[in-house]
Tab-separated table of C-alpha atoms in Angstrom:
chain	number	residue	atom	x	y	z
A	1	UNK	CA	-10.043	-29.793	38.084
A	2	UNK	CA	-14.044	-30.796	38.542
A	3	UNK	CA	-16.465	-30.809	41.426
A	4	UNK	CA	-17.318	-33.993	43.004
A	5	UNK	CA	-20.072	-34.588	45.952
A	6	UNK	CA	-21.458	-37.623	47.378
A	7	UNK	CA	-24.787	-37.894	49.929
A	8	UNK	CA	-26.026	-40.337	52.002
A	9	UNK	CA	-29.958	-38.629	53.021
A	10	UNK	CA	-32.883	-39.448	54.732
A	11	UNK	CA	-34.981	-38.738	52.030
A	12	UNK	CA	-35.262	-38.260	48.176
A	13	UNK	CA	-31.026	-36.927	47.045
A	14	UNK	CA	-31.681	-35.985	43.847
A	15	UNK	CA	-32.594	-32.476	44.453
A	16	UNK	CA	-29.674	-32.132	47.168
A	17	UNK	CA	-27.191	-33.027	44.192
A	18	UNK	CA	-28.361	-30.720	42.025
A	19	UNK	CA	-28.529	-27.739	43.812
A	20	UNK	CA	-24.623	-28.961	45.503
A	21	UNK	CA	-23.724	-29.125	41.124
A	22	UNK	CA	-25.342	-25.801	41.273
A	23	UNK	CA	-22.964	-24.562	43.920
A	24	UNK	CA	-20.099	-26.277	41.982
A	25	UNK	CA	-19.927	-25.294	38.629
A	26	UNK	CA	-17.209	-22.768	38.493
A	27	UNK	CA	-15.204	-26.303	38.976
A	28	UNK	CA	-16.618	-27.445	35.408
A	29	UNK	CA	-18.655	-26.275	32.597
A	30	UNK	CA	-18.052	-29.159	29.674
A	31	UNK	CA	-20.504	-31.753	31.636
A	32	UNK	CA	-22.909	-32.772	34.556
A	33	UNK	CA	-24.086	-35.729	35.612
A	34	UNK	CA	-25.728	-37.399	38.450
A	35	UNK	CA	-26.388	-41.269	39.908
A	36	UNK	CA	-28.391	-42.226	42.739
A	37	UNK	CA	-29.147	-45.769	44.402
A	38	UNK	CA	-32.940	-46.881	44.819
A	39	UNK	CA	-31.972	-50.015	46.742
A	40	UNK	CA	-29.697	-52.422	44.814
A	41	UNK	CA	-30.655	-49.935	41.357
A	42	UNK	CA	-28.194	-47.537	39.995
A	43	UNK	CA	-30.273	-44.834	38.085
A	44	UNK	CA	-27.829	-42.313	36.245
A	45	UNK	CA	-28.513	-39.072	33.882
A	46	UNK	CA	-25.338	-37.488	32.483
A	47	UNK	CA	-24.977	-34.855	29.701
A	48	UNK	CA	-22.847	-32.021	28.134
A	49	UNK	CA	-23.238	-28.894	29.184
A	50	UNK	CA	-24.137	-26.792	32.432
A	51	UNK	CA	-26.252	-28.587	35.307
A	52	UNK	CA	-29.244	-26.107	34.186
A	53	UNK	CA	-28.618	-27.825	30.711
A	54	UNK	CA	-27.787	-31.356	31.608
A	55	UNK	CA	-31.058	-32.150	33.787
A	56	UNK	CA	-34.606	-31.578	32.541
A	57	UNK	CA	-37.481	-31.925	34.835
A	58	UNK	CA	-38.018	-36.028	33.409
A	59	UNK	CA	-34.324	-36.638	34.376
A	60	UNK	CA	-34.354	-35.316	37.694
A	61	UNK	CA	-37.761	-37.579	38.183
A	62	UNK	CA	-36.235	-40.277	36.669
A	63	UNK	CA	-33.648	-40.343	40.287
A	64	UNK	CA	-34.986	-41.722	42.613
A	65	UNK	CA	-33.236	-42.761	46.442
A	66	UNK	CA	-31.588	-41.504	49.007
A	67	UNK	CA	-28.131	-42.050	48.302
A	68	UNK	CA	-26.361	-40.865	45.403
A	69	UNK	CA	-23.023	-38.839	43.923
A	70	UNK	CA	-22.454	-35.710	40.844
A	71	UNK	CA	-19.929	-34.473	38.811
A	72	UNK	CA	-19.482	-31.312	36.967
A	73	UNK	CA	-16.611	-31.977	34.566
A	74	UNK	CA	-13.662	-29.650	33.041
A	75	UNK	CA	-11.865	-32.411	31.177
A	76	UNK	CA	-8.108	-33.175	31.697
A	77	UNK	CA	-7.580	-36.172	30.499
A	78	UNK	CA	-9.756	-37.793	27.848
A	79	UNK	CA	-12.052	-35.857	24.975
A	80	UNK	CA	-13.896	-32.634	25.892
A	81	UNK	CA	-16.902	-33.361	24.043
A	82	UNK	CA	-17.543	-36.917	24.148
A	83	UNK	CA	-20.722	-37.946	26.398
A	84	UNK	CA	-19.225	-40.787	26.905
A	85	UNK	CA	-17.237	-39.733	28.957
A	86	UNK	CA	-18.825	-37.253	31.371
A	87	UNK	CA	-19.031	-38.776	35.110
A	88	UNK	CA	-20.415	-40.577	36.611
A	89	UNK	CA	-18.650	-43.964	35.327
A	90	UNK	CA	-20.444	-47.591	36.056
A	91	UNK	CA	-18.871	-51.252	36.716
A	92	UNK	CA	-21.403	-54.104	37.393
A	93	UNK	CA	-18.707	-55.895	39.069
A	94	UNK	CA	-18.020	-56.717	41.697
A	95	UNK	CA	-21.713	-55.378	43.551
A	96	UNK	CA	-21.983	-52.577	41.190
A	97	UNK	CA	-20.310	-49.755	41.831
A	98	UNK	CA	-20.301	-46.044	40.286
A	99	UNK	CA	-17.611	-43.507	40.559
A	100	UNK	CA	-17.003	-39.983	40.254
A	101	UNK	CA	-13.238	-38.696	40.430
A	102	UNK	CA	-11.540	-35.210	40.465
A	103	UNK	CA	-8.051	-35.021	39.652
A	104	UNK	CA	-5.567	-36.351	37.207
A	105	UNK	CA	-3.561	-40.411	37.188
A	106	UNK	CA	-0.134	-39.696	35.803
A	107	UNK	CA	-0.259	-43.720	35.047
A	108	UNK	CA	-3.095	-43.932	33.394
A	109	UNK	CA	-1.703	-45.858	30.684
A	110	UNK	CA	0.167	-47.974	32.549
A	111	UNK	CA	-2.543	-48.900	34.484
A	112	UNK	CA	-4.460	-49.230	31.304
A	113	UNK	CA	-2.397	-51.734	30.020
A	114	UNK	CA	-2.287	-53.804	33.571
A	115	UNK	CA	-6.247	-53.710	33.640
A	116	UNK	CA	-6.370	-55.357	30.473
A	117	UNK	CA	-3.078	-57.546	30.659
A	118	UNK	CA	-3.599	-58.353	34.236
A	119	UNK	CA	-6.991	-57.830	35.362
A	120	UNK	CA	-8.434	-59.031	32.103
A	121	UNK	CA	-10.895	-55.278	31.918
A	122	UNK	CA	-11.186	-53.636	29.175
A	123	UNK	CA	-11.269	-49.501	29.072
A	124	UNK	CA	-13.834	-48.701	26.978
A	125	UNK	CA	-13.122	-44.291	26.874
A	126	UNK	CA	-10.378	-42.053	27.036
A	127	UNK	CA	-11.066	-41.225	30.536
A	128	UNK	CA	-8.967	-41.578	33.252
A	129	UNK	CA	-11.935	-42.186	35.515
A	130	UNK	CA	-12.548	-45.027	34.106
A	131	UNK	CA	-9.663	-46.652	34.796
A	132	UNK	CA	-10.022	-45.525	38.248
A	133	UNK	CA	-13.420	-46.819	39.196
A	134	UNK	CA	-11.917	-50.200	37.384
A	135	UNK	CA	-8.673	-50.557	39.286
A	136	UNK	CA	-10.826	-49.654	42.207
A	137	UNK	CA	-13.430	-52.467	41.145
A	138	UNK	CA	-10.211	-55.202	40.558
A	139	UNK	CA	-9.150	-54.378	44.499
A	140	UNK	CA	-12.494	-54.941	45.974
A	141	UNK	CA	-12.863	-57.900	44.159
A	142	UNK	CA	-9.565	-58.952	45.944
A	143	UNK	CA	-10.463	-57.816	49.248
A	144	UNK	CA	-14.136	-59.368	49.596
A	145	UNK	CA	-14.539	-62.392	50.872
A	146	UNK	CA	-18.254	-64.175	49.619
A	147	UNK	CA	-20.801	-62.123	49.075
A	148	UNK	CA	-21.446	-59.615	51.735
A	149	UNK	CA	-18.669	-56.558	52.185
A	150	UNK	CA	-18.004	-54.562	55.320
A	151	UNK	CA	-16.144	-51.605	55.474
A	152	UNK	CA	-12.813	-53.102	56.210
A	153	UNK	CA	-12.952	-54.908	53.095
A	154	UNK	CA	-13.661	-51.587	51.047
A	155	UNK	CA	-10.511	-49.612	53.109
A	156	UNK	CA	-8.624	-52.732	52.213
A	157	UNK	CA	-9.165	-51.924	48.469
A	158	UNK	CA	-8.629	-48.268	48.695
A	159	UNK	CA	-5.408	-49.095	50.235
A	160	UNK	CA	-4.662	-51.295	47.329
A	161	UNK	CA	-5.869	-48.495	44.770
A	162	UNK	CA	-3.247	-46.214	46.720
A	163	UNK	CA	-0.602	-48.334	46.367
A	164	UNK	CA	-1.441	-48.761	41.963
A	165	UNK	CA	-2.745	-45.285	41.543
A	166	UNK	CA	0.077	-42.036	41.115
A	167	UNK	CA	-1.833	-38.679	40.309
A	168	UNK	CA	-4.172	-36.555	41.772
A	169	UNK	CA	-7.459	-38.036	42.960
A	170	UNK	CA	-10.135	-37.466	45.262
A	171	UNK	CA	-13.512	-39.895	45.035
A	172	UNK	CA	-16.606	-40.757	45.385
A	173	UNK	CA	-18.250	-44.237	44.860
A	174	UNK	CA	-21.624	-45.977	45.672
A	175	UNK	CA	-21.909	-49.469	46.261
A	176	UNK	CA	-24.889	-50.908	45.310
A	177	UNK	CA	-26.453	-51.956	48.091
A	178	UNK	CA	-24.185	-51.026	51.255
A	179	UNK	CA	-23.298	-47.117	50.464
A	180	UNK	CA	-21.181	-44.321	50.062
A	181	UNK	CA	-17.234	-44.673	49.910
A	182	UNK	CA	-15.544	-40.959	49.314
A	183	UNK	CA	-11.651	-41.102	49.729
A	184	UNK	CA	-8.121	-38.815	49.125
A	185	UNK	CA	-5.194	-39.250	46.775
A	186	UNK	CA	-1.864	-40.053	49.745
A	187	UNK	CA	-0.830	-36.436	48.990
A	188	UNK	CA	-3.945	-34.414	49.388
A	189	UNK	CA	-3.778	-32.359	46.635
A	190	UNK	CA	-7.531	-32.405	45.307
A	191	UNK	CA	-9.858	-30.679	48.185
A	192	UNK	CA	-12.525	-32.965	49.329
A	193	UNK	CA	-14.544	-32.423	52.836
A	194	UNK	CA	-17.130	-33.792	54.577
A	195	UNK	CA	-20.519	-31.996	56.473
A	196	UNK	CA	-23.343	-33.664	57.909
A	197	UNK	CA	-26.739	-32.051	59.074
A	198	UNK	CA	-29.208	-33.555	61.626
A	199	UNK	CA	-32.926	-34.445	60.357
A	200	UNK	CA	-36.075	-35.707	62.361
A	201	UNK	CA	-35.038	-39.102	60.960
A	202	UNK	CA	-31.106	-38.970	61.801
A	203	UNK	CA	-28.025	-37.997	60.454
A	204	UNK	CA	-27.067	-37.131	56.293
A	205	UNK	CA	-23.284	-37.089	55.442
A	206	UNK	CA	-22.186	-35.378	52.625
A	207	UNK	CA	-18.779	-34.998	50.777
A	208	UNK	CA	-17.951	-32.371	48.346
A	209	UNK	CA	-15.228	-30.634	46.790
A	210	UNK	CA	-15.274	-27.430	48.399
A	211	UNK	CA	-17.376	-26.595	51.251
A	212	UNK	CA	-19.561	-24.085	49.894
A	213	UNK	CA	-21.387	-27.296	48.247
A	214	UNK	CA	-22.431	-28.047	52.349
A	215	UNK	CA	-22.972	-24.790	53.546
A	216	UNK	CA	-25.057	-23.689	50.553
A	217	UNK	CA	-28.209	-26.106	50.822
A	218	UNK	CA	-27.932	-25.855	54.770
A	219	UNK	CA	-24.776	-29.053	56.090
A	220	UNK	CA	-22.415	-28.432	58.384
A	221	UNK	CA	-18.819	-28.032	57.233
A	222	UNK	CA	-17.261	-31.732	59.915
A	223	UNK	CA	-13.565	-31.360	58.450
A	224	UNK	CA	-11.438	-32.155	55.290
A	225	UNK	CA	-10.476	-35.361	54.086
A	226	UNK	CA	-7.182	-36.500	55.398
A	227	UNK	CA	-4.576	-37.547	52.381
A	228	UNK	CA	-4.918	-41.375	52.078
A	229	UNK	CA	-7.918	-41.292	53.999
A	230	UNK	CA	-10.916	-43.281	52.871
A	231	UNK	CA	-14.506	-42.903	54.882
A	232	UNK	CA	-17.884	-45.163	54.236
A	233	UNK	CA	-20.936	-44.403	55.237
A	234	UNK	CA	-23.810	-46.905	55.214
A	235	UNK	CA	-27.177	-46.599	53.703
A	236	UNK	CA	-28.552	-46.170	57.510
A	237	UNK	CA	-25.978	-43.208	57.692
A	238	UNK	CA	-23.189	-44.884	60.288
A	239	UNK	CA	-19.872	-43.300	59.334
A	240	UNK	CA	-16.101	-44.719	59.146
A	241	UNK	CA	-12.790	-44.056	58.851
A	242	UNK	CA	-9.990	-45.205	58.520
A	243	UNK	CA	-6.177	-44.173	56.806
A	244	UNK	CA	-5.588	-46.299	53.675
A	245	UNK	CA	-1.938	-44.754	52.814
A	246	UNK	CA	1.364	-46.107	54.260
A	247	UNK	CA	2.514	-42.808	53.881
A	248	UNK	CA	0.294	-40.140	53.702
A	249	UNK	CA	1.125	-36.130	53.408
A	250	UNK	CA	-0.994	-33.213	53.271
A	251	UNK	CA	0.233	-30.908	49.721
A	252	UNK	CA	-2.834	-28.845	48.332
A	253	UNK	CA	-2.880	-27.582	45.230
A	254	UNK	CA	-2.127	-24.069	45.803
A	255	UNK	CA	-4.252	-22.956	42.456
A	256	UNK	CA	-7.058	-24.205	44.448
A	257	UNK	CA	-6.808	-20.558	46.726
A	258	UNK	CA	-5.661	-18.338	43.131
A	259	UNK	CA	-8.175	-19.153	41.539
A	260	UNK	CA	-9.818	-22.741	41.425
A	261	UNK	CA	-12.005	-23.046	44.718
A	262	UNK	CA	-15.257	-20.095	44.742
A	263	UNK	CA	-13.867	-17.170	47.842
A	264	UNK	CA	-16.676	-18.322	50.436
A	265	UNK	CA	-15.445	-21.826	50.523
A	266	UNK	CA	-12.726	-23.095	53.064
A	267	UNK	CA	-9.825	-25.846	51.826
A	268	UNK	CA	-7.760	-27.149	54.545
A	269	UNK	CA	-8.689	-24.940	56.939
A	270	UNK	CA	-7.844	-21.554	55.103
A	271	UNK	CA	-10.805	-19.370	53.977
A	272	UNK	CA	-10.242	-18.884	50.502
A	273	UNK	CA	-10.743	-15.358	50.771
A	274	UNK	CA	-8.863	-14.300	53.697
A	275	UNK	CA	-6.147	-16.140	51.117
A	276	UNK	CA	-6.383	-13.804	48.600
A	277	UNK	CA	-6.323	-10.895	50.943
A	278	UNK	CA	-3.462	-12.354	52.312
A	279	UNK	CA	-1.856	-12.685	48.396
A	280	UNK	CA	-2.666	-9.212	47.973
A	281	UNK	CA	-1.084	-8.051	50.992
A	282	UNK	CA	2.377	-9.535	49.835
A	283	UNK	CA	1.687	-8.270	46.001
A	284	UNK	CA	1.557	-5.170	47.619
A	285	UNK	CA	5.063	-5.246	49.291
A	286	UNK	CA	6.433	-6.537	45.963
A	287	UNK	CA	5.170	-3.294	44.164
A	288	UNK	CA	6.348	-0.972	46.279
A	289	UNK	CA	9.569	-2.396	45.977
A	290	UNK	CA	10.121	-2.030	41.748
A	291	UNK	CA	7.510	0.878	41.545
A	292	UNK	CA	5.976	4.553	42.904
A	293	UNK	CA	3.110	4.802	44.009
A	294	UNK	CA	2.813	8.307	43.113
A	295	UNK	CA	3.087	6.517	39.244
A	296	UNK	CA	-0.659	5.090	39.602
A	297	UNK	CA	-3.651	6.552	39.331
A	298	UNK	CA	-6.090	3.846	40.092
A	299	UNK	CA	-5.987	0.060	40.796
A	300	UNK	CA	-8.246	-2.409	39.151
A	301	UNK	CA	-9.260	-5.514	39.555
A	302	UNK	CA	-10.123	-8.183	36.526
A	303	UNK	CA	-13.283	-9.389	38.263
A	304	UNK	CA	-14.049	-11.975	40.223
A	305	UNK	CA	-10.977	-13.868	41.460
A	306	UNK	CA	-8.618	-11.305	41.662
A	307	UNK	CA	-10.620	-8.501	43.452
A	308	UNK	CA	-9.795	-9.196	47.377
A	309	UNK	CA	-5.691	-8.794	46.055
A	310	UNK	CA	-6.525	-5.519	44.365
A	311	UNK	CA	-8.499	-4.471	47.217
A	312	UNK	CA	-5.438	-5.105	49.252
A	313	UNK	CA	-3.120	-3.427	46.709
A	314	UNK	CA	-5.297	-0.116	46.924
A	315	UNK	CA	-5.229	-0.228	50.470
A	316	UNK	CA	-1.738	-0.781	51.564
A	317	UNK	CA	-0.359	1.573	48.846
A	318	UNK	CA	-3.303	3.840	49.567
A	319	UNK	CA	-4.652	4.644	45.826
A	320	UNK	CA	-7.965	4.636	44.898
A	321	UNK	CA	-10.030	1.555	44.231
A	322	UNK	CA	-11.985	1.355	41.194
A	323	UNK	CA	-14.498	-1.334	39.168
A	324	UNK	CA	-12.968	-0.501	35.478
A	325	UNK	CA	-14.391	-3.938	34.129
A	326	UNK	CA	-17.731	-4.916	34.173
A	327	UNK	CA	-18.277	-8.926	33.860
A	328	UNK	CA	-20.835	-10.292	31.531
A	329	UNK	CA	-21.727	-12.921	34.168
A	330	UNK	CA	-23.396	-15.307	31.410
A	331	UNK	CA	-20.029	-16.295	30.028
A	332	UNK	CA	-17.904	-19.140	31.254
A	333	UNK	CA	-15.190	-18.702	33.362
A	334	UNK	CA	-12.196	-18.579	30.249
A	335	UNK	CA	-9.575	-20.040	32.115
A	336	UNK	CA	-11.264	-23.924	32.045
A	337	UNK	CA	-12.834	-23.057	28.279
A	338	UNK	CA	-11.508	-25.794	25.982
A	339	UNK	CA	-9.565	-24.793	23.450
A	340	UNK	CA	-7.283	-21.225	23.280
A	341	UNK	CA	-9.788	-20.140	19.987
A	342	UNK	CA	-12.775	-20.411	22.132
A	343	UNK	CA	-11.309	-18.673	25.238
A	344	UNK	CA	-9.512	-15.367	23.254
A	345	UNK	CA	-13.352	-15.206	21.716
A	346	UNK	CA	-14.671	-14.812	25.363
A	347	UNK	CA	-12.582	-12.695	26.691
A	348	UNK	CA	-14.320	-9.446	25.154
A	349	UNK	CA	-17.442	-11.163	25.391
A	350	UNK	CA	-17.109	-11.900	29.167
A	351	UNK	CA	-15.143	-8.519	29.763
A	352	UNK	CA	-16.099	-4.214	29.368
A	353	UNK	CA	-13.800	-2.060	29.979
A	354	UNK	CA	-15.740	1.311	31.061
A	355	UNK	CA	-13.766	4.538	29.311
A	356	UNK	CA	-14.571	7.061	32.235
A	357	UNK	CA	-12.751	4.998	34.440
A	358	UNK	CA	-9.724	4.525	32.375
A	359	UNK	CA	-9.220	7.696	30.302
A	360	UNK	CA	-6.142	9.968	30.630
A	361	UNK	CA	-4.910	7.709	33.817
A	362	UNK	CA	-1.933	5.404	35.225
A	363	UNK	CA	-3.842	1.834	35.263
A	364	UNK	CA	-2.209	-0.763	37.737
A	365	UNK	CA	-4.873	-3.833	36.371
A	366	UNK	CA	-4.645	-6.565	39.217
A	367	UNK	CA	-4.982	-10.448	38.044
A	368	UNK	CA	-4.981	-13.640	40.097
A	369	UNK	CA	-2.399	-14.751	37.454
A	370	UNK	CA	-1.542	-14.671	33.814
A	371	UNK	CA	-1.368	-18.871	32.394
A	372	UNK	CA	-1.272	-18.617	28.145
A	373	UNK	CA	-1.419	-14.687	28.628
A	374	UNK	CA	-4.356	-14.567	25.972
A	375	UNK	CA	-6.640	-12.966	28.524
A	376	UNK	CA	-4.282	-10.903	29.956
A	377	UNK	CA	-3.253	-9.211	26.300
A	378	UNK	CA	-7.001	-8.187	26.089
A	379	UNK	CA	-7.460	-6.645	29.036
A	380	UNK	CA	-4.422	-4.635	28.285
A	381	UNK	CA	-5.367	-4.082	25.092
A	382	UNK	CA	-9.171	-3.482	26.130
A	383	UNK	CA	-7.679	-0.695	28.446
A	384	UNK	CA	-5.877	1.505	25.990
A	385	UNK	CA	-8.892	1.276	24.013
A	386	UNK	CA	-10.592	2.908	26.669
A	387	UNK	CA	-8.365	5.693	26.736
A	388	UNK	CA	-5.560	4.188	29.349
A	389	UNK	CA	-2.665	6.377	29.650
A	390	UNK	CA	-0.651	4.153	31.066
A	391	UNK	CA	-0.894	0.080	31.802
A	392	UNK	CA	0.464	-1.994	34.718
A	393	UNK	CA	-0.007	-5.229	34.994
A	394	UNK	CA	0.186	-6.980	38.123
A	395	UNK	CA	0.059	-11.210	38.775
A	396	UNK	CA	-1.148	-11.592	42.252
A	397	UNK	CA	0.294	-15.715	41.409
A	398	UNK	CA	4.161	-15.693	39.769
A	399	UNK	CA	4.907	-16.562	36.891
A	400	UNK	CA	3.326	-19.806	35.314
A	401	UNK	CA	6.377	-21.879	34.177
A	402	UNK	CA	5.423	-25.342	34.264
A	403	UNK	CA	3.003	-27.339	33.392
A	404	UNK	CA	0.300	-28.907	35.630
A	405	UNK	CA	-0.118	-32.340	35.915
A	406	UNK	CA	-2.545	-33.003	38.432
A	407	UNK	CA	-5.610	-31.937	36.890
A	408	UNK	CA	-5.537	-28.338	35.817
A	409	UNK	CA	-5.571	-28.275	31.698
A	410	UNK	CA	-2.082	-26.507	31.102
A	411	UNK	CA	0.210	-29.418	30.193
A	412	UNK	CA	2.378	-28.239	27.617
A	413	UNK	CA	5.327	-25.348	27.888
A	414	UNK	CA	4.660	-23.686	24.994
A	415	UNK	CA	1.095	-22.538	25.984
A	416	UNK	CA	3.004	-20.928	29.060
A	417	UNK	CA	3.455	-17.594	28.225
A	418	UNK	CA	5.981	-17.360	30.969
A	419	UNK	CA	8.046	-20.469	30.111
A	420	UNK	CA	11.366	-19.391	29.258
A	421	UNK	CA	10.527	-15.767	29.444
A	422	UNK	CA	11.969	-12.745	31.727
A	423	UNK	CA	8.899	-10.570	33.377
A	424	UNK	CA	9.949	-7.922	30.703
A	425	UNK	CA	9.773	-10.413	27.760
A	426	UNK	CA	6.154	-11.879	29.076
A	427	UNK	CA	5.080	-7.467	29.928
A	428	UNK	CA	5.570	-6.691	25.655
A	429	UNK	CA	3.809	-9.941	24.791
A	430	UNK	CA	1.070	-9.331	26.656
A	431	UNK	CA	1.142	-4.830	25.680
A	432	UNK	CA	1.693	-3.880	29.439
A	433	UNK	CA	4.277	-0.873	30.493
A	434	UNK	CA	5.390	-2.757	33.206
A	435	UNK	CA	4.597	-6.560	34.973
A	436	UNK	CA	4.538	-7.364	38.264
A	437	UNK	CA	4.554	-10.978	39.853
A	438	UNK	CA	4.001	-11.802	42.774
A	439	UNK	CA	6.852	-13.944	44.535
A	440	UNK	CA	6.485	-18.160	44.889
A	441	UNK	CA	7.676	-18.079	48.589
A	442	UNK	CA	4.945	-15.080	49.307
A	443	UNK	CA	2.252	-16.777	47.859
A	444	UNK	CA	3.072	-20.126	49.439
A	445	UNK	CA	3.185	-17.930	52.717
A	446	UNK	CA	0.346	-15.735	52.479
A	447	UNK	CA	-1.415	-19.391	52.363
A	448	UNK	CA	0.635	-20.421	55.425
A	449	UNK	CA	-0.341	-17.354	57.253
A	450	UNK	CA	-3.745	-18.685	57.720
A	451	UNK	CA	-2.995	-22.596	58.990
A	452	UNK	CA	0.511	-22.773	60.003
A	453	UNK	CA	0.097	-26.519	59.503
A	454	UNK	CA	0.583	-26.245	56.082
A	455	UNK	CA	4.269	-26.966	55.730
A	456	UNK	CA	3.769	-28.076	51.849
A	457	UNK	CA	2.001	-27.254	48.696
A	458	UNK	CA	1.735	-28.480	45.496
A	459	UNK	CA	2.966	-25.735	43.278
A	460	UNK	CA	4.963	-27.435	40.897
A	461	UNK	CA	3.412	-24.653	37.375
A	462	UNK	CA	5.412	-22.323	39.679
A	463	UNK	CA	8.379	-23.792	40.507
A	464	UNK	CA	8.430	-26.908	38.591
A	465	UNK	CA	8.688	-29.091	42.085
A	466	UNK	CA	6.325	-32.676	40.951
A	467	UNK	CA	5.357	-34.026	44.277
A	468	UNK	CA	4.781	-37.549	43.243
A	469	UNK	CA	7.994	-38.286	41.939
A	470	UNK	CA	7.280	-39.583	39.042
A	471	UNK	CA	7.205	-37.165	36.776
A	472	UNK	CA	10.343	-36.814	34.013
A	473	UNK	CA	11.059	-34.940	31.277
A	474	UNK	CA	9.922	-38.264	28.533
A	475	UNK	CA	6.791	-38.148	31.167
A	476	UNK	CA	5.967	-34.013	30.046
A	477	UNK	CA	7.391	-34.558	25.951
A	478	UNK	CA	4.889	-37.557	25.851
A	479	UNK	CA	2.020	-35.154	27.339
A	480	UNK	CA	2.548	-32.658	24.949
A	481	UNK	CA	3.203	-34.825	21.911
A	482	UNK	CA	-0.092	-35.901	22.819
A	483	UNK	CA	-1.990	-32.904	22.857
A	484	UNK	CA	-0.178	-30.937	19.717
A	485	UNK	CA	-1.317	-34.181	17.781
A	486	UNK	CA	-3.816	-33.316	14.832
A	487	UNK	CA	-6.452	-34.808	16.544
A	488	UNK	CA	-5.918	-32.989	19.900
A	489	UNK	CA	-5.995	-29.601	18.156
A	490	UNK	CA	-8.980	-30.178	16.031
A	491	UNK	CA	-10.853	-30.809	19.229
A	492	UNK	CA	-9.694	-28.751	21.853
A	493	UNK	CA	-7.966	-25.448	19.223
A	494	UNK	CA	-10.925	-25.291	16.704
A	495	UNK	CA	-13.682	-25.992	19.397
A	496	UNK	CA	-15.157	-28.813	17.881
A	497	UNK	CA	-18.404	-29.231	17.854
A	498	UNK	CA	-18.568	-33.119	17.175
A	499	UNK	CA	-21.256	-34.931	19.558
A	500	UNK	CA	-18.777	-37.957	19.666
A	501	UNK	CA	-15.464	-37.037	19.630
A	502	UNK	CA	-13.899	-40.809	19.841
A	503	UNK	CA	-15.146	-43.585	18.540
A	504	UNK	CA	-17.439	-45.374	21.094
A	505	UNK	CA	-18.321	-49.261	21.145
A	506	UNK	CA	-22.161	-49.604	21.200
A	507	UNK	CA	-23.634	-53.487	21.944
A	508	UNK	CA	-27.042	-53.995	20.826
A	509	UNK	CA	-28.896	-57.394	22.003
A	510	UNK	CA	-30.787	-59.030	18.591
A	511	UNK	CA	-34.175	-60.373	18.977
A	512	UNK	CA	-34.990	-63.108	17.536
């Protein structure tokens, strides 16, 4: 999961990109990057850390131009600490392309081999974004004729990308001297929307992962980018769109509605906040079936993403709603932190249980989901330490039992607390007196209630169905072996502070 943005403006674009990335900071906290185009020249700055740390005034001044892209990174392929793997990525031929990507390619290894053997292209990092960029560059080179470039050639190149690339991808890319290219994978797994703003100088366009990035800086949400669709916006603001996939279907990642997206965003016609309210409604029905409301004194959320669901649970059950956990807003989102040890340490730094709300009470704690169980165990223990008489834990999402391979960092079965375990066994592991999960069908229906056109979802981590049809047991086993390799353990679980986790190639021109 990452956050991407691309803008074609009538005025300097650097501040617009910076402000947009701040609004998407929840989607990635490991690195940030901005690239702009001024005429035929690209300017780029990227660094590890959050947006406010990656950019100084001098960096912003060095990003001139009225067209640009940006990204906040949460690594699911490659290194969490290598600055070279921060995005955007650049390739000089053909034309000059800079690209940023949200998602995860499931055939990255095959593509990397093809790029070397067939296309004669060298990939210098472990990032699948560099692979995707070079596939696009090759397809654009094959589609173009002569020195000029038109939208039809770009759309032909994107069609070539769709034929070769598997997995999830939402893309923003700059073409030197031409404009902004935006496209989405044929399954529509990762979110991508387009917006505009009318000015005295003309129409400005913006593509972003979430609508909040548009609306927060004064753009109007026009629509979501369709699965398989490509949109090209020229430097003069001309807008072109084309369906580039032979077979496209909308299967949005349902974990976006559960946890990933901001509640004030609207994804594929569904307000995220309303989806979480509906999940609370369905969860309350499940709780009513398995436990007596008289056994619960108070309902409490784990701030912030579970708050809408918890409010609905309390309202439907007629039980008092209280805020028992205080959140330190200066600690990042624990789910997207790169190492298990870092996540565990950060839970108590992020949350503090207020004893006055817990002492002597039977508490129903509502969280958005339970993935590894690390956070849930710490939360339950905090409630007990604060004096809770009984702790019942409810998840607004079903058990996460399967690896996610489409851009969420949960790729090994051994990391998933619910994999191969009953609800009772998970309850014992996290220390709860009772555990209640949302049903898979209810979760999907909660989102579908708000947009009946959504007939299918990417929900593999809950139901084990991988919609790209290329995920085999051997593939999942190879992912786990790679993740559990000593180097991966050193980086992810020890929380490596190394500036460069992988050796990089550095070229230096000698002057005689």
